[in-house]
Amino acid sequence: WMMNMSGWAGGAPEHWYKYRMELSGKINQRLQSFGAAIVFPGYIGMVPDSFCKYFPDSKIVDQGFWCGYKRPGFILPNDQNFNKIADLYYSECRNIKGFDKVCYFSADPFHEGGTSEGIDMPSYAYGNYNKMLEQNENAVWVLQEWSFLQEDIIKNIKDGGVLILSLCGDEKPTLSEKEDIAPWCYCAVNAFGGQYAMHGAAKEQLLNPFKHLDNNTSKIVGIGYMPESVNCNEILYAINVENAFGDGYETIEDFLQVYTKERYGNSFKDIIESLYKVFLFS
């Protein structure tokens, strides 16, 4: 739930958790058999709403609400119960097949809200990252760059210990005198909330990643998919695949010529012109 909500409409039956663990393990092992690495949810202090009832000696940092739902509060790494809960969390994770090979841990504190007021952010980040290192000495904290990025989280973590998923990759300047603060992937969030509108920054997604590659101050390392629905806007997915595995295109027109021929059997002029208008001005 990405730290946005602590729960909704009660609990789930025990068999649901067992099934999800088994399914996760199968997915992990299949991906790993292809040579893919797993990005696994990391622990950053979040606790259930009733935590203080059982651990009254802990101080809960309240995170308020998200879209009307209660966000989970969390405890800080210097809390006397932090290590106990973090170790319990990761011990349960080790029951999921494939976890023993995990080195990437995703965690986004203050995602779409919450508050960091009064928190020593470098210390908070350092304590959370150390628990990831205990699971794998080569642990990498995977963070999303959205409307903002908590640079205080990054500055106390060793080089190579953070990977940023830049969800607004289309908006990142392709030329800069300042070096990127950490390795990052060029991402875009398509179809917000499952909306099937025909839009997207096709031109930027096609051309900008290669411009970043040509920029000596850029630490771009990859391409990311971040859709909030599927089976729509196939052209944007085609662009991402082309960028990940191809050599790039000079112009969006060149790509549309190839795309329409592969998809429809011919490079129909009216289709190319329509697609160009839709994606150029969206």
mmCIF file of C-alpha atoms in Angstrom:
data_model
loop_
_atom_site.group_PDB
_atom_site.id
_atom_site.type_symbol
_atom_site.label_atom_id
_atom_site.label_comp_id
_atom_site.label_asym_id
_atom_site.label_seq_id
_atom_site.Cartn_x
_atom_site.Cartn_y
_atom_site.Cartn_z
ATOM 1 C CA TRP A 1 0.000 0.000 0.000
ATOM 2 C CA MET A 2 3.084 2.225 -0.308
ATOM 3 C CA MET A 3 2.639 3.825 3.143
ATOM 4 C CA ASN A 4 -0.568 5.496 1.925
ATOM 5 C CA MET A 5 -3.070 3.521 3.964
ATOM 6 C CA SER A 6 -2.896 1.213 6.966
ATOM 7 C CA GLY A 7 -5.933 -0.869 6.071
ATOM 8 C CA TRP A 8 -9.526 -0.934 4.877
ATOM 9 C CA ALA A 9 -12.651 -2.948 5.700
ATOM 10 C CA GLY A 10 -11.146 -5.320 8.256
ATOM 11 C CA GLY A 11 -8.664 -8.191 8.011
ATOM 12 C CA ALA A 12 -8.168 -11.050 5.559
ATOM 13 C CA PRO A 13 -8.449 -14.814 6.212
ATOM 14 C CA GLU A 14 -5.284 -16.767 6.996
ATOM 15 C CA HIS A 15 -5.430 -18.720 3.734
ATOM 16 C CA TRP A 16 -5.187 -15.440 1.777
ATOM 17 C CA TYR A 17 -1.791 -14.682 3.298
ATOM 18 C CA LYS A 18 -0.563 -18.212 2.629
ATOM 19 C CA TYR A 19 -1.667 -18.022 -0.993
ATOM 20 C CA ARG A 20 0.011 -14.632 -1.505
ATOM 21 C CA MET A 21 3.269 -15.911 -0.026
ATOM 22 C CA GLU A 22 3.247 -18.931 -2.327
ATOM 23 C CA LEU A 23 2.400 -16.840 -5.385
ATOM 24 C CA SER A 24 5.095 -14.269 -4.564
ATOM 25 C CA GLY A 25 7.664 -17.026 -4.225
ATOM 26 C CA LYS A 26 6.736 -18.495 -7.624
ATOM 27 C CA ILE A 27 6.950 -15.076 -9.297
ATOM 28 C CA ASN A 28 10.309 -14.355 -7.633
ATOM 29 C CA GLN A 29 11.830 -17.660 -8.701
ATOM 30 C CA ARG A 30 10.566 -17.404 -12.266
ATOM 31 C CA LEU A 31 11.959 -13.885 -12.678
ATOM 32 C CA GLN A 32 15.255 -14.887 -11.104
ATOM 33 C CA SER A 33 15.498 -17.841 -13.520
ATOM 34 C CA PHE A 34 15.508 -15.235 -16.321
ATOM 35 C CA GLY A 35 18.335 -13.351 -14.630
ATOM 36 C CA ALA A 36 16.064 -10.614 -13.268
ATOM 37 C CA ALA A 37 16.560 -9.104 -9.822
ATOM 38 C CA ILE A 38 13.646 -8.692 -7.406
ATOM 39 C CA VAL A 39 12.720 -5.348 -5.843
ATOM 40 C CA PHE A 40 11.326 -6.279 -2.435
ATOM 41 C CA PRO A 41 9.428 -4.030 0.014
ATOM 42 C CA GLY A 42 11.810 -2.785 2.687
ATOM 43 C CA TYR A 43 11.042 -1.897 6.285
ATOM 44 C CA ILE A 44 11.142 1.779 7.289
ATOM 45 C CA GLY A 45 9.398 1.795 10.659
ATOM 46 C CA MET A 46 5.721 1.459 9.732
ATOM 47 C CA VAL A 47 3.536 -0.121 12.428
ATOM 48 C CA PRO A 48 -0.161 -1.066 12.771
ATOM 49 C CA ASP A 49 -2.618 1.429 14.206
ATOM 50 C CA SER A 50 -2.889 -0.588 17.427
ATOM 51 C CA PHE A 51 0.889 -0.759 17.973
ATOM 52 C CA CYS A 52 0.986 1.660 20.903
ATOM 53 C CA LYS A 53 -1.583 -0.486 22.735
ATOM 54 C CA TYR A 54 0.940 -3.331 22.926
ATOM 55 C CA PHE A 55 4.129 -1.254 22.971
ATOM 56 C CA PRO A 56 3.297 1.836 25.045
ATOM 57 C CA ASP A 57 7.010 2.588 25.434
ATOM 58 C CA SER A 58 7.289 3.491 21.726
ATOM 59 C CA LYS A 59 6.685 6.919 20.258
ATOM 60 C CA ILE A 60 4.575 6.751 17.090
ATOM 61 C CA VAL A 61 5.187 9.401 14.432
ATOM 62 C CA ASP A 62 1.672 10.033 13.143
ATOM 63 C CA GLN A 63 1.339 10.416 9.368
ATOM 64 C CA GLY A 64 -2.225 11.652 9.110
ATOM 65 C CA PHE A 65 -4.562 10.666 6.275
ATOM 66 C CA TRP A 66 -4.405 9.965 2.543
ATOM 67 C CA CYS A 67 -7.588 10.441 0.492
ATOM 68 C CA GLY A 68 -9.639 9.851 3.611
ATOM 69 C CA TYR A 69 -7.756 6.709 4.661
ATOM 70 C CA LYS A 70 -5.591 6.525 7.779
ATOM 71 C CA ARG A 71 -1.912 6.392 6.910
ATOM 72 C CA PRO A 72 0.273 4.066 9.002
ATOM 73 C CA GLY A 73 2.371 5.791 11.614
ATOM 74 C CA PHE A 74 5.958 4.700 12.148
ATOM 75 C CA ILE A 75 8.656 4.410 14.755
ATOM 76 C CA LEU A 76 12.161 5.785 14.281
ATOM 77 C CA PRO A 77 15.352 3.691 14.164
ATOM 78 C CA ASN A 78 16.389 5.042 17.571
ATOM 79 C CA ASP A 79 13.167 3.703 19.129
ATOM 80 C CA GLN A 80 13.845 0.811 21.531
ATOM 81 C CA ASN A 81 11.414 -1.433 19.618
ATOM 82 C CA PHE A 82 12.585 -0.600 16.085
ATOM 83 C CA ASN A 83 15.151 -3.400 15.758
ATOM 84 C CA LYS A 84 12.736 -5.943 17.227
ATOM 85 C CA ILE A 85 10.005 -5.124 14.704
ATOM 86 C CA ALA A 86 12.368 -4.741 11.741
ATOM 87 C CA ASP A 87 14.007 -8.101 12.501
ATOM 88 C CA LEU A 88 10.581 -9.717 12.807
ATOM 89 C CA TYR A 89 9.521 -8.245 9.466
ATOM 90 C CA TYR A 90 12.586 -9.481 7.609
ATOM 91 C CA SER A 91 12.459 -12.892 9.306
ATOM 92 C CA GLU A 92 8.957 -13.329 7.870
ATOM 93 C CA CYS A 93 10.209 -12.182 4.471
ATOM 94 C CA ARG A 94 12.778 -14.976 4.503
ATOM 95 C CA ASN A 95 9.882 -17.464 4.391
ATOM 96 C CA ILE A 96 9.106 -16.247 0.866
ATOM 97 C CA LYS A 97 11.058 -18.111 -1.796
ATOM 98 C CA GLY A 98 13.585 -16.007 -3.639
ATOM 99 C CA PHE A 99 14.109 -13.538 -0.799
ATOM 100 C CA ASP A 100 17.576 -14.938 -0.076
ATOM 101 C CA LYS A 101 18.788 -13.418 -3.364
ATOM 102 C CA VAL A 102 17.177 -9.992 -2.894
ATOM 103 C CA CYS A 103 19.428 -6.935 -2.825
ATOM 104 C CA TYR A 104 16.948 -4.249 -3.979
ATOM 105 C CA PHE A 105 14.525 -2.881 -1.378
ATOM 106 C CA SER A 106 11.746 -0.425 -2.244
ATOM 107 C CA ALA A 107 10.540 2.006 0.400
ATOM 108 C CA ASP A 108 9.090 5.498 0.001
ATOM 109 C CA PRO A 109 8.542 7.343 3.269
ATOM 110 C CA PHE A 110 6.128 10.286 3.002
ATOM 111 C CA HIS A 111 4.795 8.989 -0.303
ATOM 112 C CA GLU A 112 2.004 11.325 -1.480
ATOM 113 C CA GLY A 113 1.777 12.935 1.919
ATOM 114 C CA GLY A 114 2.792 12.303 5.510
ATOM 115 C CA THR A 115 5.186 14.544 7.415
ATOM 116 C CA SER A 116 8.885 14.557 8.166
ATOM 117 C CA GLU A 117 8.609 17.468 10.582
ATOM 118 C CA GLY A 118 10.869 17.069 13.614
ATOM 119 C CA ILE A 119 12.627 13.982 12.215
ATOM 120 C CA ASP A 120 16.407 13.825 11.862
ATOM 121 C CA MET A 121 16.208 12.645 8.254
ATOM 122 C CA PRO A 122 19.849 11.563 7.723
ATOM 123 C CA SER A 123 19.700 9.500 10.923
ATOM 124 C CA TYR A 124 16.307 8.070 9.966
ATOM 125 C CA ALA A 125 17.578 7.067 6.525
ATOM 126 C CA TYR A 126 20.831 5.627 7.861
ATOM 127 C CA GLY A 127 18.999 3.450 10.423
ATOM 128 C CA ASN A 128 16.567 2.072 7.844
ATOM 129 C CA TYR A 129 19.275 1.396 5.286
ATOM 130 C CA ASN A 130 21.399 -0.452 7.850
ATOM 131 C CA LYS A 131 18.561 -2.960 8.327
ATOM 132 C CA MET A 132 18.571 -3.534 4.568
ATOM 133 C CA LEU A 133 22.325 -4.102 4.689
ATOM 134 C CA GLU A 134 21.789 -6.774 7.318
ATOM 135 C CA GLN A 135 19.736 -8.687 4.739
ATOM 136 C CA ASN A 136 22.266 -8.223 1.946
ATOM 137 C CA GLU A 137 25.659 -6.522 2.157
ATOM 138 C CA ASN A 138 25.055 -5.124 -1.346
ATOM 139 C CA ALA A 139 21.612 -3.730 -0.517
ATOM 140 C CA VAL A 140 20.232 -0.949 -2.724
ATOM 141 C CA TRP A 141 17.403 1.295 -1.508
ATOM 142 C CA VAL A 142 14.994 1.937 -4.405
ATOM 143 C CA LEU A 143 13.279 5.328 -4.080
ATOM 144 C CA GLN A 144 10.693 7.061 -6.234
ATOM 145 C CA GLU A 145 11.231 10.621 -7.415
ATOM 146 C CA TRP A 146 7.782 12.113 -7.704
ATOM 147 C CA SER A 147 6.817 15.724 -7.097
ATOM 148 C CA PHE A 148 9.791 15.892 -4.744
ATOM 149 C CA LEU A 149 12.744 13.775 -3.654
ATOM 150 C CA GLN A 150 13.995 13.580 -0.081
ATOM 151 C CA GLU A 151 17.662 14.363 -0.679
ATOM 152 C CA ASP A 152 18.279 14.075 3.078
ATOM 153 C CA ILE A 153 17.535 10.365 2.717
ATOM 154 C CA ILE A 154 20.238 9.924 0.121
ATOM 155 C CA LYS A 155 23.193 11.978 1.286
ATOM 156 C CA ASN A 156 24.203 9.684 4.171
ATOM 157 C CA ILE A 157 23.981 6.458 2.167
ATOM 158 C CA LYS A 158 27.056 5.050 0.452
ATOM 159 C CA ASP A 159 27.618 5.400 -3.290
ATOM 160 C CA GLY A 160 25.670 2.748 -5.117
ATOM 161 C CA GLY A 161 23.311 2.278 -2.175
ATOM 162 C CA VAL A 162 20.382 4.121 -3.798
ATOM 163 C CA LEU A 163 18.527 3.733 -7.081
ATOM 164 C CA ILE A 164 16.014 6.448 -8.001
ATOM 165 C CA LEU A 165 12.947 5.758 -10.128
ATOM 166 C CA SER A 166 12.224 9.140 -11.670
ATOM 167 C CA LEU A 167 8.471 8.999 -12.251
ATOM 168 C CA CYS A 168 8.554 12.352 -14.057
ATOM 169 C CA GLY A 169 11.433 11.489 -16.345
ATOM 170 C CA ASP A 170 9.844 13.513 -19.150
ATOM 171 C CA GLU A 171 10.285 16.666 -17.051
ATOM 172 C CA LYS A 172 13.944 16.177 -16.111
ATOM 173 C CA PRO A 173 16.263 18.573 -17.954
ATOM 174 C CA THR A 174 18.422 16.715 -20.448
ATOM 175 C CA LEU A 175 21.339 19.111 -19.954
ATOM 176 C CA SER A 176 22.642 20.258 -16.577
ATOM 177 C CA GLU A 177 25.869 21.531 -15.071
ATOM 178 C CA LYS A 178 25.044 19.719 -11.811
ATOM 179 C CA GLU A 179 25.723 15.991 -11.620
ATOM 180 C CA ASP A 180 22.788 13.747 -10.682
ATOM 181 C CA ILE A 181 22.817 12.815 -6.996
ATOM 182 C CA ALA A 182 22.337 9.074 -7.587
ATOM 183 C CA PRO A 183 21.798 6.502 -10.357
ATOM 184 C CA TRP A 184 18.278 6.691 -11.761
ATOM 185 C CA CYS A 185 15.819 5.172 -14.218
ATOM 186 C CA TYR A 186 13.787 7.172 -16.718
ATOM 187 C CA CYS A 187 10.131 6.441 -15.895
ATOM 188 C CA ALA A 188 6.674 7.747 -16.713
ATOM 189 C CA VAL A 189 3.352 7.070 -14.979
ATOM 190 C CA ASN A 190 0.896 6.228 -17.738
ATOM 191 C CA ALA A 191 -2.881 6.000 -17.305
ATOM 192 C CA PHE A 192 -3.155 7.676 -13.895
ATOM 193 C CA GLY A 193 -5.555 5.753 -11.673
ATOM 194 C CA GLY A 194 -6.580 3.456 -14.499
ATOM 195 C CA GLN A 195 -7.747 6.263 -16.775
ATOM 196 C CA TYR A 196 -7.812 5.179 -20.390
ATOM 197 C CA ALA A 197 -7.420 8.601 -21.988
ATOM 198 C CA MET A 198 -5.282 8.700 -25.127
ATOM 199 C CA HIS A 199 -2.376 10.868 -24.063
ATOM 200 C CA GLY A 200 1.307 10.726 -23.235
ATOM 201 C CA ALA A 201 4.576 12.527 -23.896
ATOM 202 C CA ALA A 202 5.606 10.137 -26.668
ATOM 203 C CA LYS A 203 8.199 12.447 -28.206
ATOM 204 C CA GLU A 204 9.974 13.065 -24.905
ATOM 205 C CA GLN A 205 9.882 9.392 -23.901
ATOM 206 C CA LEU A 206 11.369 8.385 -27.241
ATOM 207 C CA LEU A 207 14.158 10.953 -27.478
ATOM 208 C CA ASN A 208 15.046 12.204 -23.984
ATOM 209 C CA PRO A 209 16.611 9.029 -22.498
ATOM 210 C CA PHE A 210 19.299 9.116 -25.182
ATOM 211 C CA LYS A 211 19.877 12.810 -24.545
ATOM 212 C CA HIS A 212 20.507 11.958 -20.896
ATOM 213 C CA LEU A 213 22.944 9.257 -21.991
ATOM 214 C CA ASP A 214 24.879 11.870 -23.963
ATOM 215 C CA ASN A 215 24.990 14.196 -20.941
ATOM 216 C CA ASN A 216 28.181 13.611 -18.950
ATOM 217 C CA THR A 217 26.555 14.763 -15.691
ATOM 218 C CA SER A 218 23.640 12.305 -15.956
ATOM 219 C CA LYS A 219 23.632 9.028 -14.001
ATOM 220 C CA ILE A 220 20.788 7.442 -15.951
ATOM 221 C CA VAL A 221 21.060 3.642 -15.809
ATOM 222 C CA GLY A 222 17.789 2.357 -17.203
ATOM 223 C CA ILE A 223 14.183 2.600 -18.368
ATOM 224 C CA GLY A 224 11.195 2.038 -16.081
ATOM 225 C CA TYR A 225 7.549 1.097 -16.567
ATOM 226 C CA MET A 226 5.161 2.738 -14.084
ATOM 227 C CA PRO A 227 1.624 2.282 -15.502
ATOM 228 C CA GLU A 228 -1.442 2.546 -13.292
ATOM 229 C CA SER A 229 -3.369 0.373 -15.746
ATOM 230 C CA VAL A 230 -2.569 -1.839 -18.736
ATOM 231 C CA ASN A 231 -4.040 -2.674 -22.146
ATOM 232 C CA CYS A 232 -4.112 0.960 -23.236
ATOM 233 C CA ASN A 233 -1.795 3.359 -25.057
ATOM 234 C CA GLU A 234 0.268 0.578 -26.626
ATOM 235 C CA ILE A 235 2.392 3.110 -28.459
ATOM 236 C CA LEU A 236 3.973 4.316 -25.206
ATOM 237 C CA TYR A 237 4.874 0.780 -24.162
ATOM 238 C CA ALA A 238 6.345 0.188 -27.610
ATOM 239 C CA ILE A 239 8.506 3.287 -27.161
ATOM 240 C CA ASN A 240 9.793 2.086 -23.795
ATOM 241 C CA VAL A 241 10.704 -1.307 -25.240
ATOM 242 C CA GLU A 242 12.448 0.337 -28.187
ATOM 243 C CA ASN A 243 14.465 2.512 -25.822
ATOM 244 C CA ALA A 244 15.394 -0.372 -23.549
ATOM 245 C CA PHE A 245 16.547 -2.722 -26.310
ATOM 246 C CA GLY A 246 17.018 -0.594 -29.453
ATOM 247 C CA ASP A 247 19.474 1.988 -30.708
ATOM 248 C CA GLY A 248 17.083 4.935 -30.688
ATOM 249 C CA TYR A 249 15.416 7.123 -33.320
ATOM 250 C CA GLU A 250 16.264 10.548 -34.662
ATOM 251 C CA THR A 251 12.653 11.806 -34.663
ATOM 252 C CA ILE A 252 9.195 10.770 -33.499
ATOM 253 C CA GLU A 253 8.151 10.675 -37.185
ATOM 254 C CA ASP A 254 10.765 7.979 -37.885
ATOM 255 C CA PHE A 255 9.418 5.861 -35.049
ATOM 256 C CA LEU A 256 5.784 6.272 -36.153
ATOM 257 C CA GLN A 257 6.697 5.104 -39.657
ATOM 258 C CA VAL A 258 8.104 1.850 -38.278
ATOM 259 C CA TYR A 259 5.424 1.460 -35.588
ATOM 260 C CA THR A 260 2.446 1.776 -37.962
ATOM 261 C CA LYS A 261 3.998 -0.597 -40.495
ATOM 262 C CA GLU A 262 4.669 -3.237 -37.830
ATOM 263 C CA ARG A 263 1.225 -2.808 -36.241
ATOM 264 C CA TYR A 264 -1.010 -2.269 -39.256
ATOM 265 C CA GLY A 265 1.024 -3.723 -42.122
ATOM 266 C CA ASN A 266 1.593 -0.391 -43.800
ATOM 267 C CA SER A 267 2.692 3.148 -42.949
ATOM 268 C CA PHE A 268 -0.620 4.813 -43.608
ATOM 269 C CA LYS A 269 -0.128 8.561 -43.804
ATOM 270 C CA ASP A 270 -3.416 9.489 -42.129
ATOM 271 C CA ILE A 271 -2.746 7.174 -39.170
ATOM 272 C CA ILE A 272 0.744 8.612 -38.700
ATOM 273 C CA GLU A 273 -0.588 12.163 -38.836
ATOM 274 C CA SER A 274 -3.337 11.365 -36.306
ATOM 275 C CA LEU A 275 -0.932 9.692 -33.880
ATOM 276 C CA TYR A 276 1.511 12.557 -34.252
ATOM 277 C CA LYS A 277 -1.142 15.146 -33.362
ATOM 278 C CA VAL A 278 -2.412 13.161 -30.366
ATOM 279 C CA PHE A 279 0.959 12.521 -28.765
ATOM 280 C CA LEU A 280 2.760 15.705 -29.738
ATOM 281 C CA PHE A 281 0.243 18.001 -28.081
ATOM 282 C CA SER A 282 -0.868 15.800 -25.120
#
